[in-house]
Coordinates of C-alpha atoms in Angstrom, one line a residue:
M1 CA 11.3 -7.0 7.7
Q2 CA 11.1 -10.6 6.6
R3 CA 7.9 -11.1 4.7
K4 CA 8.0 -14.9 4.3
F5 CA 9.2 -15.1 7.9
L6 CA 5.8 -13.8 9.0
I7 CA 4.0 -16.8 7.4
Y8 CA 2.1 -18.0 10.5
L9 CA -0.2 -15.2 11.5
L10 CA -1.1 -14.9 7.9
A11 CA -1.2 -18.6 7.1
L12 CA -4.9 -18.9 7.7
C13 CA -6.3 -18.9 4.2
Q14 CA -6.8 -20.3 0.4
N15 CA -9.1 -21.9 -3.0
L16 CA -11.0 -21.7 -7.2
Y17 CA -12.5 -24.4 -9.2
F18 CA -9.5 -26.5 -10.2
S19 CA -8.8 -29.7 -12.0
Q20 CA -5.2 -30.7 -11.2
N21 CA -5.9 -32.4 -7.8
I22 CA -9.3 -33.8 -8.8
K23 CA -8.3 -35.0 -12.3
G24 CA -7.7 -38.8 -12.2
F25 CA -8.6 -39.0 -8.5
R26 CA -10.9 -41.7 -7.3
I27 CA -12.3 -42.0 -3.8
P28 CA -10.6 -45.0 -2.1
D29 CA -13.0 -47.8 -1.2
S30 CA -12.2 -47.3 2.5
L31 CA -13.5 -43.7 2.3
K32 CA -16.6 -44.2 0.2
N33 CA -19.0 -44.7 3.1
R34 CA -17.5 -42.1 5.5
S35 CA -19.5 -39.0 6.4
F36 CA -18.3 -35.5 5.9
E37 CA -17.7 -35.2 9.6
Q38 CA -15.5 -38.3 9.7
L39 CA -13.5 -37.1 6.6
E40 CA -13.0 -33.6 8.1
K41 CA -11.8 -35.2 11.4
S42 CA -9.3 -37.4 9.6
F43 CA -8.1 -34.3 7.6
N44 CA -7.5 -32.3 10.7
K45 CA -5.7 -35.2 12.3
T46 CA -3.2 -35.6 9.4
L47 CA -3.0 -31.9 8.4
Y48 CA 0.4 -31.3 10.2
S49 CA 1.7 -34.9 10.2
N50 CA 1.0 -36.3 6.8
K51 CA -0.1 -33.8 4.0
T52 CA -0.3 -36.6 1.4
K53 CA -3.0 -38.3 3.4
A54 CA -4.6 -35.0 4.2
K55 CA -4.9 -34.2 0.4
V56 CA -6.7 -37.5 -0.1
Y57 CA -9.3 -36.5 2.5
A58 CA -9.7 -33.0 1.0
N59 CA -10.2 -34.4 -2.5
T60 CA -12.7 -36.9 -1.2
I61 CA -14.7 -34.2 0.5
I62 CA -14.9 -32.2 -2.7
L63 CA -15.9 -35.1 -4.9
K64 CA -18.6 -36.3 -2.5
A65 CA -19.9 -32.7 -2.0
K66 CA -20.1 -32.1 -5.8
K67 CA -22.0 -35.3 -6.2
N68 CA -24.4 -34.2 -3.5
K69 CA -24.5 -30.6 -4.7
N70 CA -23.5 -29.4 -1.3
N71 CA -21.9 -26.0 -1.9
E72 CA -20.9 -25.6 1.8
K73 CA -18.9 -28.8 1.8
I74 CA -17.4 -27.9 -1.6
A75 CA -16.1 -24.7 0.0
D76 CA -14.8 -26.6 3.0
G77 CA -12.9 -28.9 0.6
Y78 CA -11.2 -26.0 -1.2
E79 CA -10.3 -24.5 2.1
S80 CA -8.7 -27.8 3.2
L81 CA -6.7 -27.9 0.0
Y82 CA -5.5 -24.3 0.7
K83 CA -4.2 -25.3 4.1
I84 CA -1.9 -28.0 2.6
S85 CA -1.1 -26.1 -0.6
S86 CA 2.5 -25.0 -1.3
D87 CA 2.4 -24.4 -5.1
A88 CA 1.0 -22.1 -7.8
Q89 CA -2.5 -23.6 -7.2
T90 CA -2.9 -21.7 -4.0
L91 CA -4.7 -18.7 -5.6
L92 CA -6.9 -21.1 -7.6
F93 CA -8.1 -22.7 -4.4
V94 CA -8.9 -19.3 -2.9
D95 CA -10.8 -18.1 -5.9
S96 CA -12.7 -21.4 -6.0
M97 CA -13.8 -20.9 -2.4
I98 CA -14.9 -17.4 -3.3
T99 CA -16.9 -18.5 -6.3
V100 CA -18.8 -21.2 -4.2
S101 CA -19.3 -18.8 -1.3
K102 CA -20.8 -16.1 -3.6
K103 CA -23.3 -18.7 -4.9
M104 CA -24.3 -19.4 -1.3
Q105 CA -24.1 -15.7 -0.3
N106 CA -22.4 -16.9 2.8
H107 CA -20.6 -14.1 4.6
K108 CA -18.7 -16.3 6.9
Y109 CA -17.1 -18.2 4.0
L110 CA -16.5 -15.1 2.0
S111 CA -14.7 -13.4 4.9
E112 CA -12.4 -16.5 5.2
A113 CA -11.7 -16.7 1.5
Y114 CA -10.9 -13.0 1.0
R115 CA -8.6 -13.2 4.1
Y116 CA -6.8 -16.1 2.4
K117 CA -6.5 -14.1 -0.7
G118 CA -5.0 -11.2 1.3
V119 CA -2.4 -13.7 2.6
Y120 CA -1.6 -14.8 -0.9
Y121 CA -0.8 -11.3 -2.1
Y122 CA 1.1 -10.6 1.1
Y123 CA 3.5 -13.5 0.3
A124 CA 3.9 -12.0 -3.2
A125 CA 4.8 -8.7 -1.6
D126 CA 1.9 -7.0 -3.3
Y127 CA 0.8 -5.1 -0.2
A128 CA -1.8 -2.9 -1.9
K129 CA -3.8 -6.0 -3.1
S130 CA -3.2 -7.7 0.2
L131 CA -4.7 -4.8 2.1
D132 CA -7.6 -4.5 -0.3
N133 CA -8.5 -8.2 0.2
Y134 CA -8.2 -7.9 4.0
L135 CA -10.6 -5.0 4.0
I136 CA -13.1 -6.9 1.8
A137 CA -12.8 -9.8 4.2
R138 CA -13.4 -7.6 7.2
G139 CA -16.5 -6.2 5.5
Y140 CA -18.0 -9.7 5.4
A141 CA -16.7 -10.8 8.8
K142 CA -18.9 -10.8 11.9
R143 CA -18.1 -7.7 13.9
E144 CA -15.7 -8.4 16.7
G145 CA -15.7 -12.1 15.9
E146 CA -12.6 -14.4 15.5
V147 CA -12.1 -13.7 11.8
Y148 CA -12.6 -10.0 12.3
N149 CA -9.9 -9.9 15.0
N150 CA -7.6 -12.2 13.0
I151 CA -7.8 -9.8 10.0
N152 CA -6.9 -6.9 12.2
S153 CA -3.8 -8.9 13.2
C154 CA -3.0 -9.5 9.5
I155 CA -3.1 -5.7 9.0
G156 CA -0.9 -5.5 12.1
L157 CA 1.7 -7.5 10.2
L158 CA 1.5 -5.0 7.3
K159 CA 2.2 -2.2 9.8
L160 CA 5.1 -4.2 11.0
E161 CA 6.4 -4.2 7.4
L162 CA 6.2 -0.4 7.5
Q163 CA 8.1 -0.4 10.8
D164 CA 5.2 1.0 12.7
Y165 CA 6.0 -1.2 15.7
P166 CA 3.6 0.3 18.4
E167 CA 0.5 0.0 16.2
A168 CA 1.6 -3.4 14.9
L169 CA 2.0 -4.7 18.4
N170 CA -1.3 -3.2 19.5
L171 CA -3.1 -5.1 16.8
L172 CA -1.3 -8.4 17.4
L173 CA -1.9 -8.2 21.2
G174 CA -5.5 -7.4 20.5
Y175 CA -5.9 -10.7 18.7
K176 CA -4.1 -12.6 21.4
N177 CA -6.4 -11.0 24.1
Y178 CA -9.4 -12.0 22.0
L179 CA -8.4 -15.6 21.8
E180 CA -7.6 -15.8 25.5
K181 CA -10.9 -14.1 26.5
N182 CA -12.9 -16.5 24.3
N183 CA -11.0 -19.7 25.5
L184 CA -9.4 -20.3 22.1
T185 CA -5.9 -20.9 23.4
S186 CA -5.9 -24.5 22.3
H187 CA -6.5 -23.5 18.6
I188 CA -3.5 -23.5 16.3
N189 CA -4.1 -19.8 15.6
Y190 CA -3.2 -19.0 19.1
E191 CA 0.2 -20.7 18.7
K192 CA 0.7 -18.7 15.5
C193 CA -0.3 -15.5 17.2
L194 CA 2.4 -16.2 19.9
Y195 CA 4.9 -16.7 17.1
N196 CA 4.1 -13.4 15.5
L197 CA 4.3 -11.5 18.8
A198 CA 7.7 -13.1 19.4
Y199 CA 8.8 -11.9 15.9
A200 CA 7.3 -8.4 16.3
Y201 CA 9.2 -7.9 19.6
H202 CA 12.4 -9.3 18.0
V203 CA 12.4 -6.7 15.2
S204 CA 11.6 -3.9 17.6
N205 CA 14.6 -5.2 19.8
Q206 CA 12.5 -6.0 22.9
L207 CA 14.3 -9.3 23.4
D208 CA 12.8 -10.2 26.8
S209 CA 9.2 -9.9 25.5
S210 CA 10.3 -11.8 22.3
N211 CA 11.8 -14.6 24.3
Y212 CA 8.7 -14.8 26.5
Y213 CA 6.3 -15.3 23.6
A214 CA 8.7 -17.6 21.7
Q215 CA 8.9 -19.9 24.8
R216 CA 5.1 -19.9 25.2
G217 CA 4.8 -20.8 21.5
L218 CA 7.3 -23.7 21.8
E219 CA 5.3 -25.0 24.8
K220 CA 2.1 -25.0 22.7
N221 CA 4.0 -26.6 19.9
L222 CA 4.6 -29.7 22.0
K223 CA 1.0 -30.6 21.4
S224 CA 0.5 -29.3 17.8
K225 CA 3.8 -30.7 16.5
D226 CA 3.7 -28.3 13.6
Q227 CA 7.3 -28.5 12.2
D228 CA 7.2 -25.3 10.3
L229 CA 5.9 -23.4 13.3
Y230 CA 8.6 -25.1 15.5
A231 CA 11.3 -24.0 13.0
S232 CA 10.0 -20.4 13.0
L233 CA 9.8 -20.2 16.8
S234 CA 13.3 -21.7 17.0
L235 CA 14.5 -19.1 14.5
V236 CA 13.3 -16.2 16.6
S237 CA 14.9 -17.8 19.7
G238 CA 18.2 -18.3 17.8
I239 CA 18.2 -14.7 16.6
N240 CA 17.5 -13.4 20.2
T241 CA 20.3 -15.6 21.5
F242 CA 22.7 -14.2 18.9
K243 CA 21.7 -10.6 19.9
Q244 CA 22.5 -11.5 23.5
R245 CA 26.0 -12.4 22.2
N246 CA 25.8 -16.1 23.0
Y247 CA 27.1 -17.2 19.6
K248 CA 28.0 -20.8 20.5
L249 CA 24.4 -21.5 21.7
A250 CA 22.7 -19.6 18.9
L251 CA 24.6 -21.4 16.1
P252 CA 23.1 -24.9 16.5
I253 CA 19.6 -23.4 17.0
L254 CA 19.8 -21.5 13.7
D255 CA 21.4 -24.5 11.9
R256 CA 18.5 -26.7 13.0
A257 CA 15.9 -24.1 12.0
S258 CA 17.5 -23.7 8.5
Y259 CA 17.5 -27.5 8.0
L260 CA 13.8 -27.7 8.9
F261 CA 12.9 -24.8 6.6
T262 CA 14.5 -26.6 3.6
K263 CA 11.7 -29.3 3.9
N264 CA 9.1 -26.7 2.9
P265 CA 9.6 -24.7 -0.3
D266 CA 7.3 -22.0 1.0
N267 CA 10.0 -21.1 3.6
I268 CA 12.8 -19.9 1.2
Q269 CA 12.8 -16.5 2.9
N270 CA 13.1 -18.1 6.3
I271 CA 16.1 -20.0 5.0
A272 CA 17.6 -16.6 3.9
L273 CA 17.1 -15.1 7.4
S274 CA 18.6 -18.1 9.2
E275 CA 21.6 -18.1 6.9
Y276 CA 22.0 -14.4 7.4
Y277 CA 22.3 -14.7 11.1
I278 CA 24.5 -17.8 10.9
G279 CA 26.7 -15.7 8.7
K280 CA 26.8 -12.9 11.3
I281 CA 27.8 -15.4 14.0
L282 CA 30.6 -16.8 11.9
Y283 CA 31.7 -13.3 11.1
N284 CA 31.9 -12.4 14.8
M285 CA 33.8 -15.6 15.4
N286 CA 36.3 -14.7 12.7
N287 CA 35.3 -17.7 10.7
K288 CA 35.9 -17.0 7.0
K289 CA 33.0 -19.3 6.0
F290 CA 30.7 -16.4 6.8
I291 CA 31.1 -15.3 3.2
N292 CA 29.5 -18.5 1.9
R293 CA 26.4 -17.9 4.1
F294 CA 26.0 -14.3 2.9
E295 CA 26.4 -15.3 -0.7
K296 CA 23.6 -17.9 -0.2
V297 CA 21.4 -15.1 1.1
D298 CA 22.2 -13.0 -2.0
S299 CA 21.3 -16.0 -4.2
I300 CA 17.9 -16.4 -2.5
I301 CA 17.2 -12.6 -2.8
T302 CA 18.1 -12.3 -6.4
T303 CA 16.1 -15.4 -7.3
S304 CA 13.0 -14.6 -5.4
K305 CA 13.2 -10.8 -5.7
N306 CA 11.8 -10.7 -2.2
V307 CA 13.9 -8.8 0.3
S308 CA 13.6 -7.0 3.6
Y309 CA 15.5 -4.2 5.3
E310 CA 17.0 -6.8 7.7
L311 CA 18.4 -8.9 4.9
R312 CA 19.7 -5.8 3.0
N313 CA 22.4 -5.6 5.6
T314 CA 24.0 -8.7 3.9
Y315 CA 25.5 -6.5 1.2
P316 CA 27.8 -4.2 3.2
F317 CA 29.5 -7.4 4.5
L318 CA 29.9 -8.8 1.0
I319 CA 31.1 -5.5 -0.5
D320 CA 33.6 -4.8 2.4
Y321 CA 34.9 -8.3 2.2
Y322 CA 35.7 -8.2 -1.5
K323 CA 37.0 -4.6 -1.1
K324 CA 39.5 -5.8 1.5
T325 CA 40.6 -8.8 -0.7
G326 CA 41.0 -6.6 -3.8
N327 CA 38.5 -8.4 -5.9
K328 CA 37.0 -5.5 -7.8
E329 CA 34.8 -7.6 -10.0
K330 CA 33.0 -9.2 -7.0
Q331 CA 32.9 -5.8 -5.3
L332 CA 31.2 -4.3 -8.4
F333 CA 28.9 -7.4 -8.6
Y334 CA 27.5 -6.9 -5.1
I335 CA 27.2 -3.1 -5.4
E336 CA 25.0 -3.8 -8.5
H337 CA 23.0 -6.3 -6.4
L338 CA 22.6 -3.8 -3.5
L339 CA 21.4 -1.1 -5.9
F340 CA 18.9 -3.7 -7.2
V341 CA 17.7 -4.5 -3.7
D342 CA 17.3 -0.8 -2.9
S343 CA 15.2 -0.3 -6.0
I344 CA 12.9 -3.2 -4.8
L345 CA 12.7 -1.7 -1.3
T346 CA 11.9 1.8 -2.6
K347 CA 9.2 0.4 -4.8
N348 CA 7.6 -1.8 -2.2
Y349 CA 7.6 0.5 0.8
S350 CA 5.8 3.9 1.2
F351 CA 8.9 5.4 2.7
L352 CA 12.6 4.8 2.9
S353 CA 14.0 3.8 6.2
T354 CA 17.0 5.8 7.3
E355 CA 18.8 2.5 7.9
I356 CA 18.8 1.6 4.2
N357 CA 21.6 4.0 3.2
K358 CA 23.7 3.8 6.4
K359 CA 27.0 3.0 4.7
Y360 CA 26.3 2.5 1.0
D361 CA 23.6 5.1 0.2
T362 CA 22.7 5.4 -3.5
P363 CA 24.8 8.4 -4.5
L364 CA 27.9 6.9 -2.8
L365 CA 27.3 3.5 -4.4
L366 CA 26.9 5.1 -7.9
N367 CA 30.0 7.1 -7.4
E368 CA 32.0 4.1 -6.3
K369 CA 30.5 2.1 -9.2
E370 CA 31.9 4.7 -11.7
I371 CA 35.4 4.5 -10.2
L372 CA 35.4 0.7 -10.3
I373 CA 34.2 0.6 -13.9
A374 CA 36.9 3.1 -15.0
D375 CA 39.6 1.1 -13.1
L376 CA 38.5 -2.3 -14.5
N377 CA 38.4 -1.2 -18.1
S378 CA 38.9 2.5 -18.9
K379 CA 38.8 1.9 -22.7
N380 CA 35.7 -0.2 -22.7
Y381 CA 32.8 1.7 -24.5
T382 CA 30.1 0.0 -22.5
L383 CA 31.7 1.0 -19.2
F384 CA 32.0 4.6 -20.4
W385 CA 28.3 4.5 -21.2
L386 CA 27.5 3.2 -17.7
L387 CA 29.7 5.9 -16.2
G388 CA 27.7 8.6 -18.0
A389 CA 24.4 7.0 -17.2
G390 CA 25.4 6.8 -13.6
G391 CA 26.3 10.5 -13.5
L392 CA 22.9 11.4 -15.0
L393 CA 21.2 9.2 -12.5
I394 CA 23.0 10.9 -9.6
A395 CA 22.0 14.3 -10.9
S396 CA 18.4 13.1 -11.4
L397 CA 18.3 11.7 -7.9
F398 CA 19.7 14.9 -6.5
V399 CA 17.1 17.0 -8.3
L400 CA 14.3 14.7 -7.2
Q401 CA 15.5 14.8 -3.6
I402 CA 15.4 18.6 -3.6
R403 CA 11.9 18.6 -5.2
N404 CA 10.7 16.0 -2.7
R405 CA 11.9 18.0 0.2
K406 CA 10.2 21.1 -1.0
K407 CA 7.0 19.1 -1.7
I408 CA 7.1 17.6 1.8
K409 CA 7.5 21.0 3.4
L410 CA 4.6 22.3 1.3
Y411 CA 2.4 19.4 2.3
Q412 CA 3.2 19.9 6.0
S413 CA 2.5 23.7 5.9
K414 CA -0.8 23.2 4.1
A415 CA -1.8 20.4 6.5
N416 CA -1.0 22.7 9.5
L417 CA -3.0 25.4 7.9
L418 CA -6.1 23.1 7.5
T419 CA -5.8 22.2 11.2
E420 CA -5.4 25.7 12.4
K421 CA -8.3 27.3 10.6
P422 CA -11.7 26.5 12.2
D423 CA -13.5 27.4 8.9
I424 CA -12.6 24.8 6.2
K425 CA -13.6 27.1 3.3
E426 CA -11.4 29.8 4.7
A427 CA -8.5 27.4 5.1
I428 CA -8.9 26.0 1.6
S429 CA -9.2 29.5 0.1
E430 CA -5.6 30.2 1.2
V431 CA -4.3 27.3 -0.7
D432 CA -2.5 28.5 -3.8
E433 CA -4.0 26.1 -6.3
P434 CA -6.0 27.3 -9.3
Y435 CA -8.7 24.7 -8.5
N436 CA -9.8 26.7 -5.5
K437 CA -9.4 30.2 -6.7
V438 CA -12.7 30.4 -8.5
P439 CA -15.3 31.9 -6.1
Y440 CA -18.8 30.7 -6.3
P441 CA -22.1 31.9 -4.8
S442 CA -24.1 29.9 -2.3
L443 CA -27.1 28.0 -3.3
K444 CA -29.3 30.6 -1.6
Q445 CA -28.0 33.5 -3.6
K446 CA -29.8 34.6 -6.8
N447 CA -28.5 33.4 -10.1
E448 CA -27.8 36.5 -12.0
K449 CA -26.9 34.6 -15.1
S450 CA -29.9 32.3 -15.1
K451 CA -31.0 33.4 -18.5
L452 CA -28.0 31.5 -19.9
L453 CA -29.6 28.2 -18.8
N454 CA -32.8 28.7 -20.9
L455 CA -34.8 27.6 -17.9
S456 CA -37.8 29.2 -16.2
D457 CA -37.2 30.9 -12.8
S458 CA -39.4 28.4 -11.1
K459 CA -37.4 25.5 -12.5
I460 CA -34.1 27.1 -11.5
K461 CA -35.5 27.7 -8.0
Q462 CA -36.6 24.1 -7.8
L463 CA -33.2 22.8 -8.9
R464 CA -31.5 25.1 -6.3
I465 CA -33.6 23.6 -3.5
Q466 CA -32.9 20.1 -4.8
L467 CA -29.2 20.7 -4.8
E468 CA -29.4 22.0 -1.2
E469 CA -31.1 18.8 -0.3
F470 CA -28.4 16.8 -2.2
E471 CA -25.8 18.5 0.0
S472 CA -27.6 18.4 3.3
N473 CA -28.5 14.7 2.9
K474 CA -24.9 14.0 2.0
R475 CA -25.9 12.2 -1.2
F476 CA -22.5 13.1 -2.5
L477 CA -21.0 10.3 -0.4
D478 CA -22.8 7.8 -2.7
K479 CA -20.0 6.1 -4.7
T480 CA -22.3 5.6 -7.7
I481 CA -23.5 9.2 -8.0
N482 CA -22.6 11.0 -11.2
L483 CA -24.1 13.8 -13.4
D484 CA -26.4 11.4 -15.3
L485 CA -27.8 9.7 -12.2
L486 CA -28.3 13.0 -10.4
S487 CA -30.0 14.7 -13.3
K488 CA -32.5 11.8 -13.5
E489 CA -33.1 12.0 -9.7
L490 CA -33.8 15.8 -10.1
N491 CA -36.1 15.3 -13.1
T492 CA -33.9 17.3 -15.5
N493 CA -31.3 16.6 -18.1
R494 CA -27.5 16.4 -17.7
A495 CA -26.9 19.5 -19.8
Y496 CA -29.1 21.8 -17.7
L497 CA -27.8 20.4 -14.5
S498 CA -24.2 20.8 -15.7
K499 CA -24.8 24.4 -16.6
L500 CA -26.6 25.1 -13.3
V501 CA -23.7 23.7 -11.3
N502 CA -21.3 25.8 -13.4
E503 CA -23.3 29.0 -12.8
L504 CA -24.0 28.5 -9.1
K505 CA -20.7 27.0 -8.1
G506 CA -18.2 28.3 -10.7
Q507 CA -17.1 24.6 -11.1
N508 CA -17.8 21.7 -13.3
F509 CA -19.8 18.8 -11.7
P510 CA -16.7 16.5 -10.9
Q511 CA -15.0 19.5 -9.2
Y512 CA -18.2 20.3 -7.2
L513 CA -18.6 16.6 -6.1
N514 CA -14.9 16.3 -5.1
E515 CA -15.0 19.5 -3.1
L516 CA -18.2 18.4 -1.2
R517 CA -16.5 15.1 -0.4
I518 CA -13.2 16.5 0.7
N519 CA -14.7 19.2 2.8
Y520 CA -16.9 16.6 4.5
I521 CA -14.0 14.2 5.3
I522 CA -11.8 17.1 6.6
E523 CA -14.5 18.0 9.1
E524 CA -15.0 14.4 10.0
L525 CA -11.3 13.9 10.6
K526 CA -11.2 17.0 12.8
K527 CA -14.2 15.8 14.9
N528 CA -13.6 12.1 15.0
K529 CA -10.4 10.8 16.5
N530 CA -11.3 7.2 15.8
L531 CA -11.5 8.0 12.1
Q532 CA -7.9 9.3 12.2
K533 CA -6.8 5.7 13.1
F534 CA -8.4 4.3 9.9
T535 CA -6.3 3.3 6.9
I536 CA -6.3 5.8 4.0
A537 CA -8.3 3.2 2.0
A538 CA -11.0 3.1 4.7
I539 CA -11.1 6.9 4.9
A540 CA -11.4 7.1 1.1
D541 CA -14.4 4.7 1.4
E542 CA -16.0 7.0 4.1
A543 CA -15.6 10.0 1.7
G544 CA -17.4 8.2 -1.1
Y545 CA -14.4 7.2 -3.2
N546 CA -14.0 3.8 -4.9
N547 CA -10.2 3.7 -4.5
V548 CA -7.3 5.4 -2.6
E549 CA -5.8 7.0 -5.7
S550 CA -8.9 9.0 -6.7
F551 CA -9.3 10.1 -3.1
T552 CA -5.7 11.1 -2.7
N553 CA -5.6 13.0 -6.0
A554 CA -8.8 14.9 -5.1
F555 CA -7.6 15.7 -1.6
K556 CA -4.2 17.0 -2.9
K557 CA -5.8 19.1 -5.7
I558 CA -8.2 20.8 -3.3
T559 CA -5.9 21.2 -0.2
N560 CA -2.5 21.1 -1.8
T561 CA -1.5 18.5 0.8
L562 CA -2.0 14.7 1.3
P563 CA -4.4 13.0 3.7
S564 CA -1.6 11.4 5.6
Y565 CA 0.1 14.7 6.3
F566 CA -3.2 16.2 7.4
I567 CA -3.9 13.3 9.8
K568 CA -0.4 13.6 11.1
A569 CA -0.9 17.4 11.7
L570 CA -4.2 16.7 13.5
K571 CA -2.5 14.2 15.8
E572 CA 0.4 16.6 16.5
E573 CA -2.0 19.4 17.3
E574 CA -3.9 17.1 19.8
E575 CA -0.6 16.2 21.5
D576 CA 0.3 19.8 21.9
T577 CA -3.0 20.7 23.5

């Protein structure tokens, strides 16, 4: 999937206190007496036609707002600079907007700013941070408002990256329906939404739907005249035309799109995609110049270190071409690059698509690499070292693959067990993890070892009752709760409380807290189908965890499976019933 190619649904964000644009800037005499409303109107008018003029209006807004100590207009100014930014200052503008918005405690501005920050990290292919910022933005956004729905569509694009096409399309269509229902079809966001739908249908090979939304987007573009958006819509149209085997018509469309993308440095990945499909057209037309296009794609990928499964397909063409021409050095060169690309894809994505290793899967590539190295220079010490390292790597990958398969089977079986057992404690007790093998009495049972606590019977009884209330009131879902805080709330000290939990539960306090939270979220997931649709980060939040990693580790330790496998098992069980 092409990350930079999805620029438009995500291009709705950015700002921090900065100096580069303001430093040395003076408000032109012609703008000194203009109101904020007039400046903003001029900015919007020049936003897509003359970014140099638009920057002057944005800087003027900020300087006037700072002079008047108008934080809302300062935030507006940073947002305006974000919209025309195409350099390293982008994140600075976003953070500036966040800083000002926090001073105002303005949720509307905060939701916008954090959405922009999510976009920034999306472009950087840091999906974890991107999603985190989207969720923060959604927390500030007005429920079911425009920003809220837009953020959902941004998350839809992340799902598109994971090749979850049905869910991605559902979120993108939801945003489109919201805009139409609220008469926002004249807004630039609607045009961007049409583009993203066109692209989503393209990657899922639903060409009729893709062409439909591309055409609607181009019709809207006649009014907005946004050149980057026109180029992107043309690119989708050109790719669809290629897939329909109309090579002669597709070639000039893609050439034009590639030319337009070169005017905007943000669109380097779009250039790569257009060049890739131009290369495929030339290849199908038996034009040997196809190799130049594919080598340009490789150059963009290795420079930007930003790749997609779609662009990965460049390398089999390059490797096969140089294999047929007998150029072993080039063949080895592009095998190395393909291995590099696969390492990036493996790192960036939560799973490996079966299409990654169609022809040149990792073991085959490493084996061919060893043969080529030996053939090029059998006496070279460095090549011999690489040969050995490659063999070790193959063995390591093989062992890891076996272990991963066993682990996946274990996760699936334990997840199925959790769904089949109506009693959660009974299900967990069958999990063969030491963590769960220690039995513990209920809070209502007598504490036969109470004398170890050096507490009076009345005090122990009181603490038992308080712990019962702690559980029944679900105080364990409070993210801030810990042994120190709870001991203060129960009017005792941490040592006594720790001993009491050990005696009553057979666990230390963190284990006790984790088990309460995991048992709770398992029950909730069983009862609440809507909760099953949440992201793992959102489910972790519901269970009282500050981050996904802590939640996943606790869930795995207690159940011997992962949340994702458990949710999948629940859904499969529902489909079978």
